[in-house]
XYZ file of C-alpha atoms in Angstrom:
686
model
C 8.185 -52.531 41.397
C 11.540 -52.857 43.210
C 13.239 -56.250 43.335
C 12.711 -58.204 46.600
C 15.542 -57.475 49.014
C 17.734 -60.071 50.650
C 18.111 -57.859 53.740
C 14.357 -57.485 54.256
C 13.410 -60.223 56.716
C 9.821 -60.051 55.427
C 10.934 -61.069 51.928
C 9.810 -64.437 50.564
C 12.387 -67.213 50.704
C 11.703 -70.526 48.941
C 13.370 -73.860 49.663
C 13.106 -76.432 46.855
C 12.975 -79.745 48.700
C 11.822 -82.846 46.842
C 13.316 -85.336 49.297
C 12.394 -83.649 52.564
C 16.029 -83.321 53.715
C 16.714 -79.656 53.030
C 13.733 -77.930 54.612
C 14.206 -79.033 58.253
C 17.811 -77.822 58.446
C 17.796 -74.766 56.145
C 14.289 -73.628 57.104
C 15.145 -73.698 60.784
C 18.366 -71.740 60.263
C 16.636 -69.065 58.182
C 13.910 -68.607 60.800
C 16.569 -68.380 63.525
C 18.194 -65.641 61.428
C 14.915 -63.708 61.437
C 13.285 -64.568 58.086
C 9.531 -64.722 58.580
C 8.288 -65.941 55.202
C 10.092 -69.199 54.417
C 8.226 -71.627 52.151
C 9.003 -75.057 50.738
C 8.151 -76.372 47.273
C 8.769 -79.887 45.958
C 10.380 -79.046 42.606
C 11.743 -76.248 40.462
C 8.903 -76.741 37.991
C 6.492 -76.061 40.851
C 8.331 -72.796 41.512
C 7.981 -71.765 37.843
C 4.212 -72.105 38.147
C 4.176 -70.456 41.584
C 1.796 -67.445 41.465
C 4.118 -65.207 43.502
C 7.428 -66.240 41.931
C 8.339 -62.620 41.136
C 8.028 -61.717 44.825
C 10.646 -64.283 45.883
C 14.009 -62.845 46.986
C 15.979 -66.047 47.511
C 15.799 -69.681 46.388
C 17.772 -72.452 48.082
C 17.848 -75.717 46.139
C 19.701 -78.827 45.065
C 20.713 -78.865 41.361
C 18.178 -81.639 40.560
C 20.221 -82.462 37.481
C 18.097 -85.551 36.666
C 14.734 -83.745 36.926
C 12.763 -82.360 33.953
C 13.526 -78.865 35.261
C 17.001 -78.399 36.748
C 18.649 -75.464 38.449
C 20.281 -74.712 35.074
C 16.857 -74.224 33.518
C 16.096 -71.754 36.306
C 19.401 -69.938 35.823
C 18.690 -69.596 32.121
C 15.216 -68.224 32.774
C 16.658 -65.687 35.238
C 18.977 -64.501 32.470
C 16.088 -64.131 30.040
C 13.298 -62.724 32.222
C 14.091 -59.175 33.474
C 11.686 -59.680 36.403
C 13.863 -62.520 37.717
C 17.205 -60.827 37.107
C 17.825 -60.193 40.811
C 16.578 -63.540 42.138
C 19.272 -64.940 44.453
C 19.967 -68.658 44.096
C 21.952 -70.790 46.549
C 22.674 -74.341 45.393
C 23.420 -77.319 47.650
C 25.704 -79.804 45.881
C 26.601 -83.346 46.858
C 30.283 -84.244 46.705
C 29.664 -86.075 43.417
C 28.145 -82.917 41.888
C 31.044 -80.560 42.540
C 32.017 -80.574 38.850
C 28.825 -78.583 38.187
C 29.824 -75.659 40.438
C 31.905 -73.627 37.908
C 29.095 -73.816 35.346
C 26.495 -72.778 37.922
C 28.499 -69.686 38.872
C 29.161 -68.785 35.242
C 25.376 -68.662 34.759
C 24.539 -66.487 37.741
C 24.451 -68.550 40.959
C 24.923 -66.408 44.089
C 26.359 -68.965 46.559
C 26.735 -72.675 47.184
C 27.208 -75.316 49.837
C 28.945 -78.674 49.328
C 28.685 -81.933 51.231
C 26.582 -83.059 54.139
C 23.843 -80.833 55.520
C 25.755 -79.845 58.646
C 23.822 -77.317 60.706
C 26.877 -75.234 61.672
C 28.500 -75.085 58.241
C 25.234 -74.173 56.510
C 24.491 -71.544 59.141
C 27.938 -69.997 58.653
C 27.512 -69.884 54.857
C 24.063 -68.279 55.047
C 25.179 -65.778 57.696
C 28.060 -64.761 55.427
C 25.660 -64.082 52.549
C 23.364 -62.005 54.743
C 26.240 -60.105 56.358
C 27.681 -59.113 52.972
C 24.248 -58.030 51.743
C 23.721 -55.907 54.867
C 27.055 -54.178 54.353
C 25.906 -53.143 50.869
C 28.299 -55.502 49.112
C 27.259 -56.018 45.515
C 25.747 -59.261 44.267
C 28.905 -59.739 42.198
C 31.084 -59.432 45.312
C 28.979 -62.038 47.160
C 29.162 -64.526 44.292
C 32.890 -63.880 43.845
C 33.542 -64.499 47.566
C 31.908 -67.936 47.420
C 33.299 -68.974 44.060
C 36.761 -67.885 45.193
C 36.459 -70.442 48.029
C 35.672 -73.179 45.541
C 38.564 -72.279 43.247
C 40.954 -72.232 46.201
C 39.708 -75.622 47.438
C 40.404 -77.113 43.991
C 43.681 -75.194 43.611
C 42.416 -73.787 40.311
C 44.622 -70.748 40.586
C 44.654 -69.796 36.896
C 40.847 -69.793 36.877
C 40.905 -67.574 39.913
C 43.333 -65.180 38.232
C 41.082 -65.011 35.175
C 38.077 -64.173 37.356
C 39.951 -61.561 39.414
C 41.196 -59.822 36.272
C 37.700 -59.713 34.788
C 36.290 -58.283 38.019
C 39.037 -55.671 38.293
C 38.870 -54.590 34.671
C 35.105 -54.630 34.380
C 33.168 -53.962 37.566
C 35.216 -53.645 40.751
C 38.196 -51.304 41.127
C 38.188 -51.358 44.933
C 41.311 -51.813 47.037
C 39.931 -55.191 48.161
C 39.735 -56.351 44.541
C 43.274 -55.097 43.893
C 44.444 -57.267 46.800
C 42.504 -60.274 45.487
C 44.164 -59.810 42.094
C 47.582 -59.533 43.720
C 46.973 -62.790 45.600
C 45.916 -64.564 42.401
C 49.174 -63.548 40.755
C 51.178 -64.842 43.722
C 49.255 -68.138 43.632
C 50.069 -68.609 39.932
C 53.785 -68.022 40.560
C 53.850 -64.527 39.044
C 55.554 -62.751 41.918
C 56.525 -59.594 40.047
C 52.939 -58.971 38.955
C 51.739 -59.640 42.499
C 54.203 -57.079 43.857
C 53.018 -54.563 41.278
C 49.402 -54.949 42.359
C 50.356 -54.572 46.012
C 52.047 -51.286 45.131
C 48.959 -50.236 43.177
C 46.802 -51.026 46.214
C 49.061 -48.966 48.463
C 48.918 -46.021 46.076
C 45.147 -46.398 45.728
C 44.414 -46.756 49.448
C 47.258 -46.446 51.964
C 44.911 -47.471 54.802
C 45.375 -51.048 53.528
C 49.092 -51.059 54.395
C 48.726 -53.654 57.168
C 46.884 -56.105 54.883
C 49.390 -55.434 52.098
C 52.360 -56.197 54.339
C 50.651 -59.326 55.632
C 50.175 -60.615 52.076
C 53.751 -59.745 51.109
C 55.106 -61.684 54.079
C 52.784 -64.607 53.449
C 53.775 -65.150 49.818
C 57.333 -63.779 49.694
C 58.548 -63.963 53.259
C 59.495 -60.278 53.276
C 58.091 -56.777 53.464
C 56.820 -55.010 50.391
C 59.282 -52.238 51.218
C 62.077 -54.660 50.332
C 60.625 -55.160 46.825
C 60.957 -52.801 43.886
C 57.758 -51.973 42.017
C 58.507 -53.894 38.790
C 56.034 -52.468 36.303
C 54.399 -49.170 37.066
C 57.228 -46.639 36.737
C 60.026 -47.544 34.388
C 60.682 -44.623 32.034
C 58.979 -41.265 31.672
C 59.565 -38.952 28.721
C 59.259 -35.185 29.277
C 59.113 -32.852 26.260
C 59.224 -29.070 26.634
C 61.424 -26.479 24.938
C 61.468 -24.364 28.096
C 64.203 -25.764 30.349
C 62.900 -23.716 33.300
C 59.682 -25.758 33.111
C 61.115 -29.092 31.947
C 63.720 -29.472 34.717
C 61.322 -29.032 37.680
C 58.884 -31.500 36.072
C 61.666 -34.049 35.669
C 62.751 -33.593 39.293
C 59.214 -34.177 40.579
C 58.838 -37.311 38.453
C 62.167 -38.647 39.740
C 60.835 -38.347 43.284
C 57.833 -40.469 42.207
C 60.278 -43.364 41.765
C 60.433 -43.462 37.978
C 63.540 -45.459 37.187
C 64.450 -43.102 34.359
C 63.200 -39.645 33.372
C 64.264 -38.609 29.875
C 64.134 -34.928 28.886
C 63.782 -33.570 25.344
C 63.397 -30.032 24.095
C 61.723 -31.003 20.819
C 59.179 -33.591 19.699
C 61.276 -35.151 16.936
C 64.129 -36.134 19.267
C 61.622 -37.554 21.753
C 59.958 -39.538 18.977
C 63.235 -40.982 17.708
C 64.130 -42.073 21.250
C 60.675 -43.552 21.850
C 60.713 -45.577 18.637
C 63.994 -47.190 19.676
C 63.398 -47.592 23.391
C 59.622 -48.291 23.448
C 59.534 -49.363 27.145
C 57.872 -46.121 28.243
C 55.233 -45.770 30.950
C 54.359 -42.063 30.713
C 54.677 -39.058 28.399
C 54.474 -35.518 29.789
C 54.484 -33.051 26.906
C 53.834 -29.448 25.985
C 51.104 -28.980 23.357
C 53.261 -26.670 21.245
C 56.520 -28.412 20.355
C 59.548 -27.700 18.201
C 60.294 -29.755 15.043
C 56.928 -31.539 15.102
C 53.547 -30.232 16.323
C 52.348 -31.610 19.667
C 49.088 -33.043 18.218
C 51.087 -34.871 15.506
C 53.542 -36.195 18.106
C 50.739 -37.633 20.235
C 48.998 -39.251 17.244
C 52.240 -40.903 16.094
C 52.852 -42.229 19.605
C 49.329 -43.661 19.715
C 49.725 -45.270 16.284
C 53.287 -46.598 16.384
C 53.953 -47.332 20.062
C 51.674 -48.959 22.629
C 48.414 -47.162 22.039
C 47.396 -46.984 25.712
C 50.527 -45.343 27.182
C 49.365 -42.540 29.525
C 49.927 -39.102 27.989
C 49.715 -35.920 30.066
C 49.682 -32.520 28.340
C 51.206 -29.742 30.439
C 50.507 -26.439 28.725
C 49.007 -22.961 28.997
C 48.567 -22.720 25.214
C 45.507 -24.905 24.735
C 42.425 -23.375 23.118
C 38.780 -24.356 23.279
C 38.979 -25.757 19.737
C 41.636 -28.250 20.916
C 39.260 -29.953 23.337
C 37.770 -32.334 20.766
C 41.177 -33.417 19.477
C 42.423 -34.005 23.029
C 39.570 -36.496 23.480
C 40.060 -38.059 20.055
C 43.745 -38.820 20.598
C 43.164 -40.057 24.152
C 45.077 -37.535 26.271
C 44.823 -38.765 29.865
C 45.235 -35.464 31.712
C 45.686 -31.770 30.978
C 47.685 -29.735 33.512
C 47.813 -25.964 33.209
C 51.001 -23.976 33.603
C 52.456 -22.703 35.822
C 52.504 -26.039 37.628
C 52.046 -26.450 41.366
C 53.960 -29.441 42.707
C 51.180 -30.899 44.898
C 48.513 -30.671 42.179
C 50.956 -31.913 39.550
C 51.792 -35.047 41.578
C 48.095 -35.749 42.219
C 47.339 -35.410 38.498
C 50.192 -37.722 37.480
C 49.204 -40.403 39.995
C 45.591 -40.076 38.890
C 46.574 -40.479 35.227
C 48.601 -43.620 36.003
C 45.826 -45.144 38.110
C 42.996 -44.272 35.721
C 44.918 -45.719 32.783
C 44.973 -49.100 34.560
C 41.791 -48.977 36.627
C 39.445 -46.431 35.022
C 36.615 -45.448 37.330
C 35.242 -42.208 35.878
C 33.038 -42.310 32.769
C 35.458 -40.177 30.732
C 38.377 -42.396 31.778
C 36.516 -45.595 30.935
C 35.468 -44.215 27.562
C 39.045 -43.173 26.754
C 40.586 -46.457 27.920
C 37.953 -48.428 25.969
C 39.044 -46.735 22.742
C 42.752 -47.050 23.526
C 42.369 -50.760 24.314
C 40.601 -51.251 20.971
C 43.371 -49.341 19.213
C 46.031 -51.539 20.825
C 44.050 -54.730 19.974
C 43.366 -55.550 23.650
C 39.888 -56.729 22.743
C 39.062 -58.567 25.963
C 39.984 -55.587 28.117
C 37.998 -53.258 25.862
C 34.987 -55.553 26.084
C 35.245 -55.658 29.892
C 35.213 -51.860 30.070
C 32.302 -51.712 27.620
C 30.294 -54.185 29.697
C 30.840 -52.135 32.851
C 29.495 -49.063 31.021
C 26.472 -50.903 29.624
C 25.275 -51.885 33.117
C 25.891 -48.410 34.546
C 22.600 -46.517 34.799
C 24.490 -43.192 34.889
C 25.837 -43.661 31.340
C 23.519 -42.002 28.783
C 21.825 -44.331 26.305
C 23.326 -42.568 23.300
C 26.835 -43.068 24.692
C 26.179 -46.792 25.200
C 24.940 -47.173 21.626
C 27.955 -45.296 20.253
C 30.450 -47.454 22.147
C 28.658 -50.631 21.096
C 28.968 -49.409 17.512
C 32.693 -48.789 17.906
C 33.137 -52.304 19.285
C 31.111 -53.781 16.414
C 33.363 -51.932 13.960
C 36.444 -53.355 15.653
C 34.979 -56.875 15.465
C 34.289 -56.567 11.735
C 30.493 -56.201 11.974
C 30.458 -53.186 9.684
C 26.741 -53.133 8.863
C 25.859 -53.361 12.561
C 28.373 -50.615 13.333
C 26.692 -48.376 10.770
C 23.236 -49.133 12.197
C 24.376 -48.319 15.736
C 26.090 -45.157 14.503
C 22.873 -43.978 12.892
C 20.943 -44.767 16.087
C 23.518 -42.875 18.162
C 23.130 -39.889 15.817
C 19.365 -39.917 16.365
C 19.851 -39.921 20.140
C 22.804 -37.559 20.623
C 23.368 -35.812 17.295
C 26.258 -35.865 14.837
C 29.224 -35.275 17.142
C 32.789 -36.077 16.166
C 32.831 -39.630 17.512
C 29.507 -40.474 15.876
C 30.744 -39.099 12.556
C 33.998 -41.048 12.939
C 32.061 -44.278 13.504
C 29.753 -43.738 10.537
C 32.631 -42.706 8.286
C 34.744 -45.746 9.150
C 31.795 -48.139 8.843
C 30.887 -46.773 5.405
C 34.556 -46.947 4.382
C 34.684 -50.640 5.316
C 31.408 -51.262 3.458
C 32.815 -49.675 0.308
C 30.358 -46.767 0.448
C 32.977 -44.157 -0.486
C 30.669 -41.172 -1.001
C 28.997 -41.444 2.405
C 32.279 -42.313 4.107
C 33.814 -39.157 2.702
C 30.796 -37.078 3.689
C 30.917 -38.216 7.330
C 34.699 -37.923 7.645
C 34.798 -34.431 6.140
C 32.083 -33.299 8.578
C 34.133 -34.699 11.473
C 37.195 -32.927 10.101
C 35.354 -29.617 10.116
C 34.873 -30.047 13.876
C 38.443 -31.204 14.589
C 40.787 -30.453 11.670
C 44.072 -31.661 13.210
C 43.275 -35.380 13.372
C 45.929 -36.644 10.967
C 44.734 -40.255 10.792
C 41.292 -39.031 9.756
C 42.883 -36.768 7.124
C 44.634 -39.855 5.739
C 41.292 -41.664 5.528
C 39.761 -38.637 3.805
C 42.589 -38.539 1.243
C 42.144 -42.240 0.544
C 38.404 -41.829 0.006
C 38.907 -38.734 -2.140
C 41.120 -40.845 -4.378
C 38.494 -43.611 -4.420
C 35.866 -41.255 -5.870
C 38.242 -39.759 -8.413
C 39.113 -36.539 -6.592
C 42.855 -37.049 -7.030
C 43.782 -33.362 -6.756
C 41.891 -33.099 -3.454
C 43.586 -36.287 -2.240
C 47.049 -34.847 -2.953
C 46.121 -31.602 -1.209
C 44.795 -33.433 1.864
C 47.851 -35.682 2.042
C 49.969 -32.553 1.803
C 48.475 -31.349 5.102
C 49.424 -34.660 6.739
C 52.946 -34.772 5.306
C 53.614 -31.208 6.433
C 53.170 -32.221 10.084
C 54.118 -35.917 10.042
C 56.030 -36.886 6.887
C 57.494 -40.075 8.360
C 54.453 -41.329 10.262
C 53.409 -44.908 9.473
C 49.767 -43.896 8.959
C 50.870 -41.297 6.385
C 52.893 -43.877 4.455
C 50.014 -46.352 4.545
C 47.644 -43.732 3.125
C 50.133 -42.858 0.369
C 50.434 -46.545 -0.427
C 46.664 -46.985 -0.604
C 46.330 -44.059 -3.005
C 49.229 -45.279 -5.166
C 47.762 -48.786 -5.433
C 44.301 -47.435 -6.251
C 45.694 -45.160 -8.956
C 47.800 -47.945 -10.495
C 51.110 -46.222 -9.715
C 52.930 -49.503 -9.164
C 56.452 -48.108 -9.036
C 55.498 -45.560 -6.379
C 53.729 -48.289 -4.408
C 56.811 -50.493 -4.629
C 59.039 -47.628 -3.444
C 56.719 -46.942 -0.526
C 56.635 -50.602 0.450
C 60.412 -50.707 0.416
C 60.449 -47.852 2.905
C 57.790 -49.191 5.267
C 59.072 -49.969 8.728
C 57.666 -53.450 9.312
C 55.929 -56.359 7.659
C 53.217 -56.105 10.325
C 52.177 -52.772 8.833
C 51.919 -54.389 5.407
C 49.785 -57.267 6.616
C 47.540 -54.826 8.438
C 47.295 -52.675 5.330
C 46.404 -55.485 2.910
C 43.931 -57.040 5.302
C 42.133 -53.779 5.945
C 41.737 -53.355 2.191
C 41.066 -56.881 0.942
C 39.505 -58.806 3.826
C 36.709 -56.245 4.169
C 35.816 -56.919 0.506
C 35.928 -60.696 1.007
C 33.704 -60.448 4.095
C 31.140 -58.556 2.027
C 31.312 -61.305 -0.628
C 33.088 -58.884 -2.977
C 35.594 -61.580 -3.926
C 36.679 -60.005 -7.211
C 37.724 -56.725 -5.560
C 39.478 -58.516 -2.686
C 41.406 -60.821 -4.997
C 42.406 -57.892 -7.200
C 43.916 -56.066 -4.209
C 45.851 -59.164 -3.142
C 47.186 -59.650 -6.681
C 48.351 -56.040 -6.779
C 50.129 -56.672 -3.501
C 51.965 -59.659 -4.975
C 53.031 -57.652 -8.002
C 54.363 -54.783 -5.915
C 55.971 -56.498 -2.915
C 59.739 -55.841 -3.254
C 62.466 -58.462 -2.638
C 62.972 -59.449 0.981
C 59.254 -59.779 1.826
C 58.959 -63.574 1.455
C 56.863 -64.072 4.603
C 54.444 -61.359 3.552
C 54.250 -62.907 0.081
C 53.299 -66.234 1.696
C 50.550 -64.601 3.743
C 49.144 -62.871 0.681
C 49.244 -66.041 -1.466
C 47.336 -67.925 1.217
C 44.741 -65.162 1.473
C 44.268 -65.138 -2.323
C 43.771 -68.906 -2.328
C 41.277 -68.637 0.514
C 39.322 -65.965 -1.365
C 39.258 -68.141 -4.509
C 38.084 -71.093 -2.385
C 35.275 -69.088 -0.842
C 34.175 -67.882 -4.273
C 34.257 -71.537 -5.538
C 37.073 -70.911 -8.020
C 38.873 -74.041 -6.904
C 41.289 -74.502 -9.809
C 42.709 -71.016 -9.277
C 42.884 -71.687 -5.520
C 44.828 -74.901 -6.177
C 47.341 -73.030 -8.374
C 48.249 -70.609 -5.569
C 48.245 -73.314 -2.895
C 50.473 -75.700 -4.839
C 53.013 -72.926 -5.431
C 53.065 -72.061 -1.749
C 53.076 -75.710 -0.589
C 56.410 -76.145 -2.360
C 57.875 -73.542 0.043
C 58.443 -75.879 2.990
C 59.724 -73.065 5.228
C 56.645 -70.926 4.640
C 55.155 -69.541 7.895
C 51.736 -70.736 6.690
C 52.854 -74.113 5.324
C 50.575 -76.135 7.619
C 47.543 -74.001 6.767
C 48.343 -74.191 3.048
C 48.673 -78.004 3.018
C 45.436 -78.433 4.965
C 43.473 -76.192 2.609
C 45.117 -77.704 -0.494
C 44.045 -81.251 0.460
C 40.439 -80.064 0.815
C 40.517 -78.202 -2.493
C 41.955 -81.199 -4.388
C 39.426 -83.547 -2.803
C 36.559 -81.241 -3.775
C 37.852 -80.981 -7.346
C 37.947 -84.795 -7.537
C 34.645 -85.653 -5.841
C 32.562 -82.542 -6.376
C 31.766 -82.363 -2.663
C 31.555 -78.803 -1.236
C 34.368 -77.628 1.044
C 33.633 -77.049 4.701
C 36.098 -74.421 5.960
C 37.129 -74.706 9.592
C 37.468 -71.874 12.109
C 41.252 -71.978 11.752
C 41.004 -71.345 8.021
C 40.693 -67.582 8.145
C 42.614 -64.771 6.591
C 45.966 -64.053 8.179
C 45.599 -61.593 11.073
C 41.829 -62.094 11.168
C 41.541 -63.652 14.615
C 38.296 -65.553 15.233
C 36.447 -64.869 18.470
C 36.180 -67.712 20.981
C 33.166 -69.935 20.525
C 30.201 -68.899 22.628
C 27.682 -71.481 21.454
C 26.316 -72.032 24.937
C 25.838 -68.338 25.593
C 24.170 -67.941 22.218
C 21.724 -70.664 23.259
C 21.031 -68.810 26.495
C 20.437 -65.657 24.426
C 20.372 -63.328 27.432
C 19.787 -59.581 27.146
C 21.723 -59.151 30.403
C 25.307 -57.998 29.782
C 28.270 -59.618 31.563
C 28.303 -58.639 35.230
C 24.606 -57.769 35.120
C 23.721 -60.861 37.155
C 26.341 -62.086 39.637
C 29.284 -63.655 37.736
C 27.391 -64.107 34.477
C 29.845 -63.340 31.672
C 32.678 -62.520 34.084
C 33.801 -66.119 34.392
C 33.648 -68.882 31.809
C 35.023 -72.382 32.471
C 37.759 -73.562 30.126
C 36.128 -76.970 29.695
C 33.022 -77.605 27.589
C 29.638 -77.563 29.300
C 28.642 -81.124 30.330
C 25.966 -82.811 28.236
C 23.594 -82.968 31.201
C 23.660 -79.149 31.295
C 23.540 -78.620 27.537
C 20.591 -81.015 27.231
C 18.665 -78.624 29.439
C 18.857 -76.078 26.617
C 18.196 -78.250 23.584
C 14.530 -77.329 23.853
C 13.030 -74.043 24.963
C 9.877 -75.672 26.290
C 10.836 -75.389 29.930
C 11.980 -71.795 29.471
C 8.530 -70.904 28.232
C 7.074 -72.061 31.540
C 7.899 -68.662 32.942
């Protein structure tokens, strides 16, 4: 049965009016606006027992925060009962209740009214809701319009910016939302970012030029034409051995206002430049390159530079077998040669726009993976949420992406379960095999990890990072000759790639070749790579309660770290002590902590002293240690607390009901709201 419509004047509208003050004003306005079925009930609990509650399109109510059933109970029930998911709720707040408004919107309120029950102001608010609904504006857009008014009235500009970013990244890539985001940046004093979004709006929809110029003049006192676009087009790198092709491409890109267009005839020179310069906004490359293969070049860029830099492949040499690898390494666009200027420009602009505001399924899927790879977890989660609520996305695809996110978040068993479910739905494609292989690898299931990864490799044999994982797993199961052979394939194409060195290091450590490990560590480019390496090996063991294996890996690290790695040594010592603490080997933990505490300039000195005091107290009193959220392994970043949302326990993903999950207040939920969720008795009334 379809959800009751707000635009259908025969829909049921209910006014909750315990005091008799709301119905005369609001009921009269709604009837004047053409609604024929307007009813009044005395309390929200009466609505929950109302026989036709599922046929109600709109509820208008006070919060009734002191009643047994408040509007927050109702909002929770709407998030839990699929039949009430599309119930619209307008809340009338007194001036003293305004502090409740952010929490109401974060839980799925559609609109609000504050202050006295003035006929004209209420009529204007309700007409605005109805007008937006008639013009097919989404429920999210209606809620955002009203909440935006509240944020502006309170001058909560940072909160507004947070909301606008979530809307833009997750559910609304319209030109109107681009303008709202630009305004939020201007309001928070970030003029350059505001200018950038105005330029993005102009490129996205040039019919908005009048509004764009009006905003530029309002916040900067000048035309946008007087401002340089500060972000979008800094440097572009073009790689092609054929000068007759490379030069025309560079000329076209220069006309697109890139500040600098760098040309290279081979991949190695381009890579050396990119490693030094780094501030690159676009790569345009041939698939077949000199000095280093094109696929290897792209994978090194994705691994060592910003993982989500747009990459366009311009080539006539692609084969059908390359299609899978193109998707795996996140190529944004493929342009066939010979190029035609008009189509080339359109493709480049599309690649730039889709990398920032993905709208197509393939673009969203690619950007989701690239955001995960570059550790932009919040942005990845926003894209994932927009896909989960999209009815056009196949179920198998949703399950697969949820599994990839679970893997990123360290939920390896859940990632494996979702990978197996995805395989049942859509078969064992490359991405499914990748997910299962990586999950098994993290779980220490080397045989199955190797099985899945080798199957994926048979479908796409040029994925060098996967070959590194295969070599590592081959070594883990004692297939050392196979591991050397597999690593040989990687080193032939990318001998100096960081992922190749990390794989060599992993194999050397596993095989006890300490001198080789030490030599490799001495040649690694950055301490960040080391921390990442040790954590990926040891923390996964500690999370699985395999303390002995995790501690052994950390101790090997300490033995093999060469001189000059004092900060890394401090990180590793702290992680060893934390593992000993978690495994209740407190005397050993104290030994490591005391040694590190003596290093007053240690980057983890505060953490070490805090943990040491707890360990010594436990050794003296016998009381168990309660580790805090801050006491985690280095580089293992805890997710923000979501205790309230866990209590709500909604199956509806963020954005699936108004602003639910798209905005979360910085402050803690007031006790009068949290008390509404201490018991589930009222929720069961539905």
